[in-house]
Short mmCIF file of C-alpha atoms in Angstrom, two decimals:
data_model
loop_
_atom_site.label_atom_id
_atom_site.label_comp_id
_atom_site.label_asym_id
_atom_site.label_seq_id
_atom_site.Cartn_x
_atom_site.Cartn_y
_atom_site.Cartn_z
CA MET A 1319 54.51 22.19 -62.56
CA ARG A 1320 51.70 19.66 -62.59
CA THR A 1321 48.54 21.67 -63.30
CA LEU A 1322 45.11 20.17 -62.74
CA VAL A 1323 42.31 21.51 -64.94
CA PRO A 1324 38.94 20.34 -63.59
CA PHE A 1325 36.26 20.17 -66.26
CA GLU A 1326 32.51 19.67 -65.97
CA ALA A 1327 31.96 17.51 -69.03
CA ALA A 1328 28.17 17.16 -68.82
CA ARG A 1329 25.98 20.23 -69.30
CA PRO A 1330 28.70 22.88 -69.06
CA LYS A 1331 28.02 26.63 -68.92
CA THR A 1332 24.28 26.44 -68.29
CA ARG A 1333 24.11 30.16 -67.49
CA LEU A 1334 24.92 30.91 -71.14
CA ASP A 1335 21.53 29.38 -72.02
CA PRO A 1336 19.65 30.66 -74.04
CA PHE A 1337 22.37 32.80 -75.60
CA LEU A 1338 24.04 29.58 -76.76
CA ASP A 1339 22.19 26.28 -77.18
CA ASP A 1340 23.28 22.93 -75.69
CA ASP A 1341 25.68 21.91 -78.43
CA GLU A 1342 27.11 25.39 -78.72
CA ARG A 1343 27.76 25.63 -75.01
CA ALA A 1344 29.56 22.28 -75.10
CA ALA A 1345 31.68 23.39 -78.05
CA PHE A 1346 32.45 26.77 -76.51
CA ALA A 1347 33.36 25.19 -73.15
CA ARG A 1348 35.79 22.88 -74.94
CA SER A 1349 37.34 25.81 -76.81
CA MET A 1350 38.04 27.51 -73.47
CA LEU A 1351 39.46 24.27 -72.10
CA ARG A 1352 41.80 24.10 -75.09
CA ASP A 1353 42.91 27.69 -74.39
CA VAL A 1354 43.69 26.83 -70.77
CA ILE A 1355 45.59 23.66 -71.73
CA GLY A 1356 47.53 25.56 -74.38
CA ALA A 1357 48.42 28.43 -72.04
CA VAL A 1358 49.65 26.01 -69.36
CA GLU A 1359 51.78 24.15 -71.90
CA ARG A 1360 53.22 27.28 -73.45
CA ALA A 1361 54.04 28.52 -69.94
CA GLY A 1362 56.17 25.40 -69.59
CA HIS A 1363 53.90 23.46 -67.24
CA ASP A 1364 52.08 20.13 -67.41
CA PRO A 1365 48.29 20.26 -67.73
CA GLU A 1366 46.18 17.33 -66.62
CA VAL A 1367 42.44 17.49 -67.24
CA VAL A 1368 40.20 16.08 -64.48
CA ALA A 1369 36.81 15.52 -66.11
CA THR A 1370 33.53 14.38 -64.66
CA ALA A 1371 32.88 12.16 -67.70
CA PRO A 1372 34.81 10.85 -70.69
CA LEU A 1373 35.86 13.68 -72.94
CA GLU A 1374 36.91 14.06 -76.53
CA LEU A 1375 38.98 17.07 -77.33
CA SER A 1376 38.62 17.36 -81.07
CA SER A 1377 41.86 19.11 -81.78
CA ALA A 1378 45.02 17.53 -83.13
CA SER A 1379 47.04 19.86 -80.92
CA VAL A 1380 45.60 18.50 -77.71
CA SER A 1381 47.19 15.36 -76.32
CA VAL A 1382 47.11 15.92 -72.59
CA PRO A 1383 46.20 13.36 -69.97
CA VAL A 1384 42.49 13.31 -69.18
CA ALA A 1385 41.50 11.61 -65.93
CA VAL A 1386 37.84 10.73 -65.63
CA ASP A 1387 36.63 11.03 -62.05
CA ASP A 1388 32.95 10.85 -61.28
CA ARG A 1389 33.23 12.50 -57.87
CA PRO A 1390 32.35 16.17 -57.48
CA LEU A 1391 35.19 18.25 -58.93
CA SER A 1392 36.47 19.48 -55.55
CA ALA A 1393 36.82 15.90 -54.29
CA ALA A 1394 38.45 14.83 -57.54
CA VAL A 1395 40.99 17.64 -57.25
CA ASN A 1396 41.65 16.98 -53.57
CA ALA A 1397 42.38 13.32 -54.26
CA ARG A 1398 45.23 14.58 -56.44
CA LEU A 1399 46.69 16.93 -53.79
CA ASP A 1400 47.91 14.08 -51.60
CA GLY A 1401 51.63 14.44 -51.17
CA VAL A 1402 52.00 18.09 -52.19
CA ASP A 1403 54.59 20.07 -50.29
CA ALA A 1404 56.88 23.06 -50.83
CA ASN A 1405 59.17 20.94 -53.01
CA ASP A 1406 56.35 19.45 -55.03
CA PRO A 1407 53.52 21.97 -55.45
CA VAL A 1408 50.49 21.40 -57.64
CA ALA A 1409 48.58 24.07 -59.57
CA VAL A 1410 44.85 24.08 -60.26
CA LEU A 1411 43.29 26.20 -62.98
CA VAL A 1412 39.60 26.28 -63.84
CA SER A 1413 38.75 25.43 -67.43
CA ASP A 1414 36.58 28.42 -68.36
CA LEU A 1415 39.20 31.13 -68.68
CA GLY A 1416 38.61 32.57 -72.14
CA LEU A 1417 41.18 35.32 -71.53
CA VAL A 1418 44.01 33.12 -70.27
CA THR A 1419 47.53 33.62 -71.60
CA PRO A 1420 50.84 31.90 -70.83
CA ALA A 1421 51.96 35.09 -69.05
CA ALA A 1422 48.94 34.94 -66.76
CA VAL A 1423 49.69 31.30 -65.92
CA CYS A 1424 53.28 32.27 -65.13
CA ARG A 1425 52.14 35.00 -62.77
CA LEU A 1426 50.09 32.46 -60.80
CA VAL A 1427 52.86 29.87 -60.65
CA ASP A 1428 55.55 32.41 -59.90
CA ALA A 1429 53.51 33.96 -57.09
CA GLU A 1430 53.81 30.86 -54.98
CA GLY A 1431 57.51 30.46 -55.64
CA ALA A 1432 58.30 34.17 -55.24
CA ASP A 1433 59.90 33.85 -51.83
CA ALA A 1434 62.10 30.81 -51.39
CA ASP A 1435 62.05 31.22 -47.61
CA ALA A 1436 58.27 31.36 -47.37
CA ASP A 1437 56.32 28.75 -45.47
CA ALA A 1438 54.41 26.21 -47.48
CA GLY A 1439 51.26 27.88 -48.60
CA VAL A 1440 48.87 28.66 -51.36
CA ALA A 1441 48.65 31.20 -54.15
CA ILE A 1442 45.12 32.18 -55.12
CA ALA A 1443 43.83 33.84 -58.26
CA PRO A 1444 40.34 35.06 -57.31
CA GLY A 1445 37.47 34.93 -59.78
CA ARG A 1446 34.77 37.58 -60.13
CA GLY A 1447 31.96 37.17 -57.62
CA GLY A 1448 33.91 35.41 -54.90
CA GLY A 1449 35.12 32.39 -56.82
CA THR A 1450 38.58 30.89 -57.13
CA ASN A 1451 39.99 30.49 -60.62
CA GLY A 1452 43.55 29.44 -59.92
CA LEU A 1453 45.56 27.94 -57.09
CA VAL A 1454 49.06 26.78 -56.46
CA VAL A 1455 49.14 24.52 -53.45
CA SER A 1456 52.37 23.75 -51.65
CA HIS A 1457 51.00 23.14 -48.17
CA PRO A 1458 50.34 19.43 -47.51
CA GLU A 1459 47.12 20.00 -45.56
CA PHE A 1460 45.38 22.52 -47.82
CA ARG A 1461 42.33 21.20 -49.64
CA VAL A 1462 40.00 22.92 -52.12
CA ASP A 1463 36.26 23.51 -52.06
CA PHE A 1464 35.02 25.30 -55.17
CA HIS A 1465 31.43 25.49 -53.97
CA GLY A 1466 29.94 28.89 -53.03
CA THR A 1467 32.16 31.86 -52.13
CA SER A 1468 35.28 29.78 -52.47
CA TYR A 1469 37.74 32.69 -52.36
CA ARG A 1470 36.85 33.42 -48.73
CA ASP A 1471 36.63 29.72 -47.91
CA HIS A 1472 40.08 29.07 -49.34
CA ARG A 1473 41.55 31.94 -47.31
CA ARG A 1474 39.88 30.54 -44.21
CA THR A 1475 41.17 27.05 -44.94
CA ALA A 1476 44.67 28.41 -45.42
CA ARG A 1477 44.53 30.16 -42.05
CA ALA A 1478 43.20 27.02 -40.38
CA VAL A 1479 46.07 24.84 -41.60
CA GLY A 1480 48.75 27.52 -41.23
CA ALA A 1481 49.38 28.02 -44.94
CA SER A 1482 50.67 31.37 -46.17
CA VAL A 1483 48.47 33.07 -48.78
CA ARG A 1484 49.47 35.05 -51.86
CA VAL A 1485 46.78 36.66 -53.98
CA VAL A 1486 47.41 37.06 -57.70
CA ASP A 1487 45.98 40.28 -59.16
CA SER A 1488 45.04 39.28 -62.72
CA MET A 1489 42.07 40.36 -64.80
CA ARG A 1490 42.72 37.46 -67.17
CA LEU A 1491 42.61 34.89 -64.40
CA SER A 1492 39.67 36.58 -62.63
CA THR A 1493 37.44 36.35 -65.69
CA ASP A 1494 35.79 32.94 -65.69
CA VAL A 1495 33.10 32.89 -68.33
CA ASP A 1496 29.67 32.10 -66.93
CA GLU A 1497 27.24 34.78 -68.09
CA PRO A 1498 26.59 36.40 -71.47
CA GLU A 1499 28.24 39.62 -70.23
CA ASP A 1500 31.47 37.67 -69.71
CA LEU A 1501 31.56 37.00 -73.46
CA VAL A 1502 32.30 40.71 -73.93
CA GLU A 1503 35.60 40.18 -72.17
CA VAL A 1504 36.46 37.16 -74.32
CA LEU A 1505 35.77 39.13 -77.50
CA LEU A 1506 37.75 42.16 -76.31
CA HIS A 1507 40.75 40.43 -74.71
CA GLY A 1508 40.75 36.74 -75.66
CA GLU A 1509 43.64 35.60 -77.83
CA GLY A 1510 42.77 31.96 -78.46
CA ALA A 1511 40.25 29.34 -79.46
CA ALA A 1512 37.39 30.69 -77.34
CA ALA A 1513 37.43 34.12 -78.95
CA ALA A 1514 37.73 32.52 -82.40
CA TRP A 1515 34.84 30.17 -81.65
CA LEU A 1516 32.59 33.09 -80.64
CA ARG A 1517 33.42 35.04 -83.78
CA SER A 1518 32.76 31.99 -85.98
CA ALA A 1519 29.37 31.65 -84.25
CA GLY A 1520 28.48 35.22 -85.14
CA VAL A 1521 28.84 36.58 -81.62
CA GLY A 1522 30.05 40.17 -81.61
CA LEU A 1523 29.96 43.43 -79.72
CA GLY A 1524 27.27 46.08 -79.81
CA GLY A 1525 26.19 49.11 -77.80
CA GLY A 1526 28.90 50.88 -75.88
CA ASP A 1527 27.49 54.40 -76.00
CA GLY A 1528 27.28 55.41 -72.38
CA GLY A 1529 26.69 52.06 -70.67
CA ARG A 1530 28.84 48.98 -70.92
CA VAL A 1531 29.16 47.24 -74.26
CA GLU A 1532 26.96 44.19 -74.93
CA VAL A 1533 27.21 40.94 -76.87
CA THR A 1534 25.10 40.55 -79.94
CA ARG A 1535 24.58 37.68 -82.34
CA SER A 1536 24.11 37.81 -86.07
CA GLY A 1537 23.47 35.04 -88.60
CA GLU A 1538 24.10 31.40 -87.84
CA GLY A 1539 27.90 31.49 -87.95
CA MET B 1465 54.70 60.56 -61.69
CA ARG B 1466 51.96 63.13 -62.14
CA THR B 1467 48.70 61.15 -61.93
CA LEU B 1468 45.43 62.71 -63.05
CA VAL B 1469 42.29 61.41 -61.35
CA PRO B 1470 39.20 62.62 -63.24
CA PHE B 1471 36.12 62.86 -61.03
CA GLU B 1472 32.47 63.39 -61.94
CA ALA B 1473 31.46 65.57 -58.98
CA ALA B 1474 27.77 65.98 -59.82
CA ARG B 1475 25.47 62.95 -59.68
CA PRO B 1476 28.18 60.26 -59.50
CA LYS B 1477 27.47 56.52 -59.75
CA THR B 1478 23.88 56.77 -60.98
CA ARG B 1479 23.78 53.05 -61.80
CA LEU B 1480 23.98 52.28 -58.07
CA ASP B 1481 20.52 53.85 -57.75
CA PRO B 1482 18.31 52.61 -56.08
CA PHE B 1483 20.71 50.44 -54.09
CA LEU B 1484 22.22 53.62 -52.67
CA ASP B 1485 20.36 56.95 -52.55
CA ASP B 1486 21.73 60.28 -53.85
CA ASP B 1487 23.66 61.27 -50.74
CA GLU B 1488 24.97 57.76 -50.22
CA ARG B 1489 26.23 57.52 -53.79
CA ALA B 1490 28.02 60.84 -53.40
CA ALA B 1491 29.62 59.69 -50.14
CA PHE B 1492 30.59 56.32 -51.55
CA ALA B 1493 32.07 57.86 -54.70
CA ARG B 1494 34.19 60.15 -52.53
CA SER B 1495 35.37 57.20 -50.46
CA MET B 1496 36.59 55.49 -53.63
CA LEU B 1497 38.25 58.71 -54.75
CA ARG B 1498 40.08 58.82 -51.41
CA ASP B 1499 41.25 55.24 -51.93
CA VAL B 1500 42.62 56.08 -55.37
CA ILE B 1501 44.37 59.22 -54.11
CA GLY B 1502 45.83 57.30 -51.17
CA ALA B 1503 47.06 54.41 -53.34
CA VAL B 1504 48.74 56.81 -55.78
CA GLU B 1505 50.43 58.66 -52.92
CA ARG B 1506 51.58 55.50 -51.17
CA ALA B 1507 52.94 54.24 -54.49
CA GLY B 1508 55.14 57.33 -54.49
CA HIS B 1509 53.34 59.31 -57.16
CA ASP B 1510 51.54 62.66 -57.31
CA PRO B 1511 47.76 62.58 -57.62
CA GLU B 1512 45.88 65.55 -59.04
CA VAL B 1513 42.10 65.45 -59.04
CA VAL B 1514 40.35 66.87 -62.12
CA ALA B 1515 36.75 67.48 -61.06
CA THR B 1516 33.76 68.67 -63.02
CA ALA B 1517 32.66 70.89 -60.12
CA PRO B 1518 34.10 72.17 -56.85
CA LEU B 1519 34.73 69.35 -54.48
CA GLU B 1520 35.17 68.94 -50.77
CA LEU B 1521 37.05 65.90 -49.64
CA SER B 1522 36.10 65.64 -46.00
CA SER B 1523 39.16 63.83 -44.78
CA ALA B 1524 42.07 65.34 -42.92
CA SER B 1525 44.37 62.97 -44.78
CA VAL B 1526 43.49 64.37 -48.17
CA SER B 1527 45.31 67.47 -49.30
CA VAL B 1528 45.85 66.93 -52.99
CA PRO B 1529 45.42 69.52 -55.72
CA VAL B 1530 41.88 69.64 -57.10
CA ALA B 1531 41.46 71.34 -60.48
CA VAL B 1532 37.90 72.25 -61.36
CA ASP B 1533 37.29 71.98 -65.09
CA ASP B 1534 33.77 72.20 -66.46
CA ARG B 1535 34.60 70.55 -69.77
CA PRO B 1536 33.74 66.88 -70.31
CA LEU B 1537 36.28 64.77 -68.42
CA SER B 1538 38.08 63.51 -71.55
CA ALA B 1539 38.67 67.08 -72.72
CA ALA B 1540 39.76 68.14 -69.25
CA VAL B 1541 42.29 65.29 -69.13
CA ASN B 1542 43.56 65.94 -72.67
CA ALA B 1543 44.20 69.58 -71.85
CA ARG B 1544 46.64 68.29 -69.24
CA LEU B 1545 48.48 65.94 -71.61
CA ASP B 1546 50.08 68.76 -73.57
CA GLY B 1547 53.82 68.33 -73.39
CA VAL B 1548 53.99 64.69 -72.31
CA ASP B 1549 56.81 62.66 -73.77
CA ALA B 1550 58.95 59.66 -72.86
CA ASN B 1551 60.87 61.74 -70.33
CA ASP B 1552 57.78 63.26 -68.79
CA PRO B 1553 54.89 60.78 -68.87
CA VAL B 1554 51.55 61.39 -67.19
CA ALA B 1555 49.31 58.76 -65.61
CA VAL B 1556 45.51 58.81 -65.55
CA LEU B 1557 43.51 56.72 -63.12
CA VAL B 1558 39.71 56.69 -62.87
CA SER B 1559 38.31 57.56 -59.48
CA ASP B 1560 35.98 54.59 -58.91
CA LEU B 1561 38.47 51.85 -58.17
CA GLY B 1562 37.29 50.42 -54.88
CA LEU B 1563 39.90 47.64 -55.04
CA VAL B 1564 42.92 49.80 -55.82
CA THR B 1565 46.17 49.26 -53.93
CA PRO B 1566 49.58 50.92 -54.14
CA ALA B 1567 50.93 47.70 -55.73
CA ALA B 1568 48.34 47.90 -58.48
CA VAL B 1569 49.27 51.53 -59.18
CA CYS B 1570 52.93 50.51 -59.37
CA ARG B 1571 52.14 47.79 -61.90
CA LEU B 1572 50.48 50.37 -64.16
CA VAL B 1573 53.27 52.91 -63.86
CA ASP B 1574 56.02 50.30 -64.15
CA ALA B 1575 54.43 48.79 -67.26
CA GLU B 1576 55.13 51.90 -69.28
CA GLY B 1577 58.68 52.21 -68.00
CA ALA B 1578 59.45 48.49 -68.28
CA ASP B 1579 61.57 48.80 -71.39
CA ALA B 1580 63.88 51.80 -71.43
CA ASP B 1581 64.43 51.41 -75.18
CA ALA B 1582 60.75 51.33 -76.04
CA ASP B 1583 59.20 53.96 -78.24
CA ALA B 1584 57.01 56.53 -76.58
CA GLY B 1585 53.70 54.89 -75.99
CA VAL B 1586 50.88 54.18 -73.66
CA ALA B 1587 50.17 51.62 -70.95
CA ILE B 1588 46.51 50.70 -70.59
CA ALA B 1589 44.71 49.06 -67.70
CA PRO B 1590 41.40 47.89 -69.20
CA GLY B 1591 38.18 48.05 -67.23
CA ARG B 1592 35.41 45.46 -67.35
CA GLY B 1593 33.06 45.90 -70.28
CA GLY B 1594 35.46 47.62 -72.65
CA GLY B 1595 36.38 50.64 -70.54
CA THR B 1596 39.74 52.10 -69.68
CA ASN B 1597 40.59 52.47 -66.00
CA GLY B 1598 44.21 53.48 -66.09
CA LEU B 1599 46.68 54.93 -68.56
CA VAL B 1600 50.26 56.04 -68.61
CA VAL B 1601 50.86 58.30 -71.56
CA SER B 1602 54.36 59.03 -72.81
CA HIS B 1603 53.58 59.66 -76.47
CA PRO B 1604 53.10 63.36 -77.22
CA GLU B 1605 50.22 62.84 -79.65
CA PHE B 1606 48.09 60.34 -77.73
CA ARG B 1607 44.81 61.70 -76.41
CA VAL B 1608 42.07 60.02 -74.36
CA ASP B 1609 38.38 59.49 -75.03
CA PHE B 1610 36.63 57.73 -72.18
CA HIS B 1611 33.28 57.58 -73.96
CA GLY B 1612 31.95 54.21 -75.13
CA THR B 1613 34.23 51.20 -75.66
CA SER B 1614 37.27 53.24 -74.80
CA TYR B 1615 39.67 50.29 -74.51
CA ARG B 1616 39.39 49.58 -78.23
CA ASP B 1617 39.34 53.27 -79.09
CA HIS B 1618 42.52 53.88 -77.10
CA ARG B 1619 44.27 51.00 -78.86
CA ARG B 1620 43.16 52.41 -82.20
CA THR B 1621 44.35 55.88 -81.27
CA ALA B 1622 47.72 54.47 -80.21
CA ARG B 1623 48.09 52.73 -83.56
CA ALA B 1624 47.10 55.87 -85.41
CA VAL B 1625 49.77 58.03 -83.75
CA GLY B 1626 52.43 55.29 -83.69
CA ALA B 1627 52.44 54.81 -79.93
CA SER B 1628 53.47 51.43 -78.49
CA VAL B 1629 50.85 49.76 -76.27
CA ARG B 1630 51.31 47.76 -73.10
CA VAL B 1631 48.28 46.22 -71.43
CA VAL B 1632 48.28 45.79 -67.66
CA ASP B 1633 46.60 42.59 -66.46
CA SER B 1634 45.10 43.62 -63.12
CA MET B 1635 41.82 42.58 -61.56
CA ARG B 1636 42.10 45.48 -59.09
CA LEU B 1637 42.48 48.05 -61.86
CA SER B 1638 39.86 46.39 -64.08
CA THR B 1639 37.15 46.66 -61.43
CA ASP B 1640 35.58 50.08 -61.70
CA VAL B 1641 32.50 50.19 -59.54
CA ASP B 1642 29.34 51.03 -61.48
CA GLU B 1643 26.72 48.38 -60.73
CA PRO B 1644 25.50 46.78 -57.51
CA GLU B 1645 27.29 43.53 -58.46
CA ASP B 1646 30.58 45.42 -58.45
CA LEU B 1647 30.07 46.10 -54.74
CA VAL B 1648 30.66 42.38 -54.15
CA GLU B 1649 34.23 42.86 -55.34
CA VAL B 1650 34.77 45.87 -53.07
CA LEU B 1651 33.53 43.91 -50.06
CA LEU B 1652 35.66 40.85 -50.90
CA HIS B 1653 38.89 42.53 -51.98
CA GLY B 1654 38.79 46.22 -51.03
CA GLU B 1655 41.28 47.33 -48.43
CA GLY B 1656 40.37 50.97 -47.95
CA ALA B 1657 37.78 53.64 -47.36
CA ALA B 1658 35.27 52.33 -49.92
CA ALA B 1659 35.00 48.89 -48.34
CA ALA B 1660 34.76 50.50 -44.90
CA TRP B 1661 32.05 52.88 -46.08
CA LEU B 1662 29.95 50.01 -47.47
CA ARG B 1663 30.25 48.04 -44.24
CA SER B 1664 29.28 51.09 -42.18
CA ALA B 1665 26.21 51.48 -44.43
CA GLY B 1666 25.14 47.92 -43.69
CA VAL B 1667 26.06 46.58 -47.11
CA GLY B 1668 27.22 42.97 -46.92
CA LEU B 1669 27.37 39.71 -48.83
CA GLY B 1670 24.66 37.08 -49.19
CA GLY B 1671 23.91 34.08 -51.35
CA GLY B 1672 26.89 32.26 -52.78
CA ASP B 1673 25.43 28.76 -52.88
CA GLY B 1674 25.78 27.75 -56.48
CA GLY B 1675 25.54 31.10 -58.30
CA ARG B 1676 27.65 34.16 -57.70
CA VAL B 1677 27.44 35.89 -54.34
CA GLU B 1678 25.18 38.97 -54.05
CA VAL B 1679 25.18 42.22 -52.10
CA THR B 1680 22.60 42.66 -49.39
CA ARG B 1681 21.72 45.52 -47.11
CA SER B 1682 20.65 45.41 -43.52
CA GLY B 1683 19.62 48.18 -41.13
CA GLU B 1684 20.39 51.83 -41.78
CA GLY B 1685 24.10 51.70 -41.05
#
């Protein structure tokens, strides 16, 4: 399945400042993007990066199409949903999923195709805090809007156009990485480039007695 | 399947102070406990509350066994794991899962039974921040320790006793409700008594433009 991966190429992950500096945030964001691309490919689907600016992915293993689109990411994604229907669905996966696995991608894609008799609709993988981290769109009139509490907005949109909704219950897909506390999840559960990048940068886990565990940083990596 | 639900009866959910006062936290914690009990029952399993102190569950719909055990909760749970094996597994589910559904309980229980030829082992549903929110134990030597970064500790324990490990990828099971920000998830995705209790107390959602949505409180409920 064609799988769009929108990517904010300029100034990504600003809420990780000052835990990571500008260059580090850019490198870490790209490592998560590589994990998402790799998981989509290994799940047997076709990733297509939609970036706000030209993008170099410095890894020999990455040779996916990158479309540069200077519109806001929602508009750039929507322009690529023209013509979707139940026979030709399109998936969308955000790029900052440091816990993503091929199995998690399959659960999203399979959710929409689970019932062959279902009306055209949308499968949604919610993100923490009201966001939307994954979609499979098979209804021709459904359009995305990632701004604000997009999970509720996407459900509303689906109702408005008569699209069925399936919600995918996945911790891995719900964990988009925005805040330092999200790095804990990458270190504990990540299996790819993002977790490796953090470890190479000296980011580790501390605390854990009583309260939740915290990220720490040692050395210069 | 016998499903233990450990419950801290005295001073529950202290990290929701001052967002909720003492009595409110006690009421809210009990509403989540009712959701967990109800989800286990509707999934076709047998909940058994293990409480640190005598407990009244003021709902006509709740008539589950409540064992009072004044040991720390991990010890109280472990005392009830004597005799588990692959033919007689026991599940453990924490009581503060405001997003729990019967389907989520089934995914945990089915994970351990997914492969009939598997060695005796343990299925783990991780919680945010390194915790453990659900377990199915079928290995006779595995014991729990919910203190600290229990997800890693439980994996280590499994390795040490030779128990296979399956990890359940569920947002609903990963979201134990400890901090005010966790209430956002209950309001967005909860389908039971906990979400209803919050709404009746005037707890709602605000913000959402740009950053993550926040909980707000209006009136006295």
